[in-house]
């Protein structure tokens, strides 16, 4: 984070090329500064042993334990036919649980000499199961003798730091490398303003770095972490505060609706009253639209909480004020559906310029990539002349040819599918930057909203409109209890017999080509043991049509179908002509068929928590209760089953998004964690550190208001430049 000469020193100069190469390739660490910010994951106490019962499967772990016994076996094999093969089995213990270590071949000699009963050591390897017992095969190890100079020197103090490591570089080797560069920590530039640091009693940065890597007491660790969390939260919030500040400097046309215009006419013809939440959020939006700089608001709402209604009222307010509104949807299916539902809700108010159109009516046009030339030409003309007050479309809206008469509001549906380029391109279509409303149905905990969507003000719709039915969710353990799966298909038949419809969701389409790279490779035992490939739409639809759902009308829907075919399938399903739709997650967003009451999700463990919640929201949209069955073959004790249990136990999306985050770890929140490389959050836990983030946000706003360019805070400026390297800058921009 701190780009100063000593900390910018490349690791290959300090540690040698071999170690530096592994650190760069496997841990994303290139400079002394990077290594100093690679903090220990946890600490072991010198006299204590790791609790072995809690080890995660298939993960690379480092444990401190004691050897209980070691036995050398000989056996015959293809390589050693005369019974000369050797296998060393070492059992290590933490006093309660046990873990088996296995060494083969020539690799048995050194551990056979060194790992004697009673020896303590650190062991690192991947946890697997063999014969129903946990084991580490060929682990690396480091003896904890505590007598030789070097060991005592390296592991000074009673606390042994355990670093996030890889199979190529064990934790203790990282520890030794840190020891080498630790003196440079003295030269770390402190990004926190002195008054803030002193006011909150935080350690100076060099001291925090020393204490996190070489703590003598648990209090050292706590102090160091408290300080480093503040760095991360504060620098990130300063980045967001500066973006908000820049946005407030832009001009925008205030849009105030006429008192007796199209909005009033629309409200008058609504067959129901708006919920308290819808009214409150609409007021927030109208207040923003009336200001002279662009609104930037995130509208969060559970599936079915009536976000589209709120967005439509905002669009009508802008039309009333003489402007145009554009709604951007991520897929054609969704754009067509929004267009259908908006024109239905508006009735004759959507028939501007037509016979039978109401007095205040406007035109609502659809613009997608697959439209015919004539329809497209007419839509473009309506936009350019201002005849169309509302346009709904996919990113076809962003093309150069599309000209607006006076674009006043952009509504983006499902933010995470849109990048900054698209947001900017649409903004450029207005005479002045248009107002922006972003809608998402993925519930985002407050702290994540402050962290990821920190440049947007947030509104939340948390009430469901009256008349929505509860959804019952159950886990179907297909492997443990196959009769449960049979019962699931019976339930689908029962729903259809009662005049309803059902979805069956699968993770895969099923006509994928086999990857030549994969098939050419020799399979390792791990690959063989790998779970079977995820179930596919085409296979499942075929099996159901011939088997448990025989006689019902079953159709398939997936992303690789031609847009017209997709639309035709959706139309037949919406019209009730299809009983069961077997689909991929293309139905996740926005598909609205009130008559669909049941959903069976195959291989549910292959989906994330939030995604399952999104999918489930597609049923129970009418007056009949919904049913969601989560089918899995994972064993009862697995983490995947616990995750599914959590989804089945609550319909509260915010609660589930917390669970999701806690399980996925924070890095993903800022995009990058999939790579396992550096996430910009190392010690800050988005869920647990809510207070730190909220306070850092306030402090950041104060600092930026007083000094937007940070001229008086060069160290903070440097830290900011390091945080906002290209990739992260883009990620934050994309929201």
mmCIF file with all atom_site columns, N, CA, C and O in Angstrom, residues 158 173 522:
data_model
loop_
_atom_site.group_PDB
_atom_site.id
_atom_site.type_symbol
_atom_site.label_atom_id
_atom_site.label_alt_id
_atom_site.label_comp_id
_atom_site.label_asym_id
_atom_site.label_entity_id
_atom_site.label_seq_id
_atom_site.pdbx_PDB_ins_code
_atom_site.Cartn_x
_atom_site.Cartn_y
_atom_site.Cartn_z
_atom_site.occupancy
_atom_site.B_iso_or_equiv
_atom_site.pdbx_formal_charge
_atom_site.auth_seq_id
_atom_site.auth_comp_id
_atom_site.auth_asym_id
_atom_site.auth_atom_id
_atom_site.pdbx_PDB_model_num
ATOM 1  N N  . UNK A 1 158 ? 6.150  -16.396 22.155  1.00 0.00 ? 158 UNK A N  1
ATOM 2  C CA . UNK A 1 158 ? 5.432  -17.662 22.265  1.00 0.00 ? 158 UNK A CA 1
ATOM 3  C C  . UNK A 1 158 ? 4.466  -17.861 21.111  1.00 0.00 ? 158 UNK A C  1
ATOM 4  O O  . UNK A 1 158 ? 3.920  -18.927 20.937  1.00 0.00 ? 158 UNK A O  1
ATOM 5  N N  . UNK A 1 173 ? 8.315  -20.761 5.792   1.00 0.00 ? 173 UNK A N  1
ATOM 6  C CA . UNK A 1 173 ? 9.271  -20.133 4.863   1.00 0.00 ? 173 UNK A CA 1
ATOM 7  C C  . UNK A 1 173 ? 8.863  -18.682 4.608   1.00 0.00 ? 173 UNK A C  1
ATOM 8  O O  . UNK A 1 173 ? 9.709  -17.803 4.483   1.00 0.00 ? 173 UNK A O  1
ATOM 9  N N  . UNK A 1 522 ? -3.813 -36.873 -18.711 1.00 0.00 ? 522 UNK A N  1
ATOM 10 C CA . UNK A 1 522 ? -4.020 -38.105 -17.956 1.00 0.00 ? 522 UNK A CA 1
ATOM 11 C C  . UNK A 1 522 ? -4.719 -37.743 -16.652 1.00 0.00 ? 522 UNK A C  1
ATOM 12 O O  . UNK A 1 522 ? -4.382 -36.767 -15.998 1.00 0.00 ? 522 UNK A O  1
#
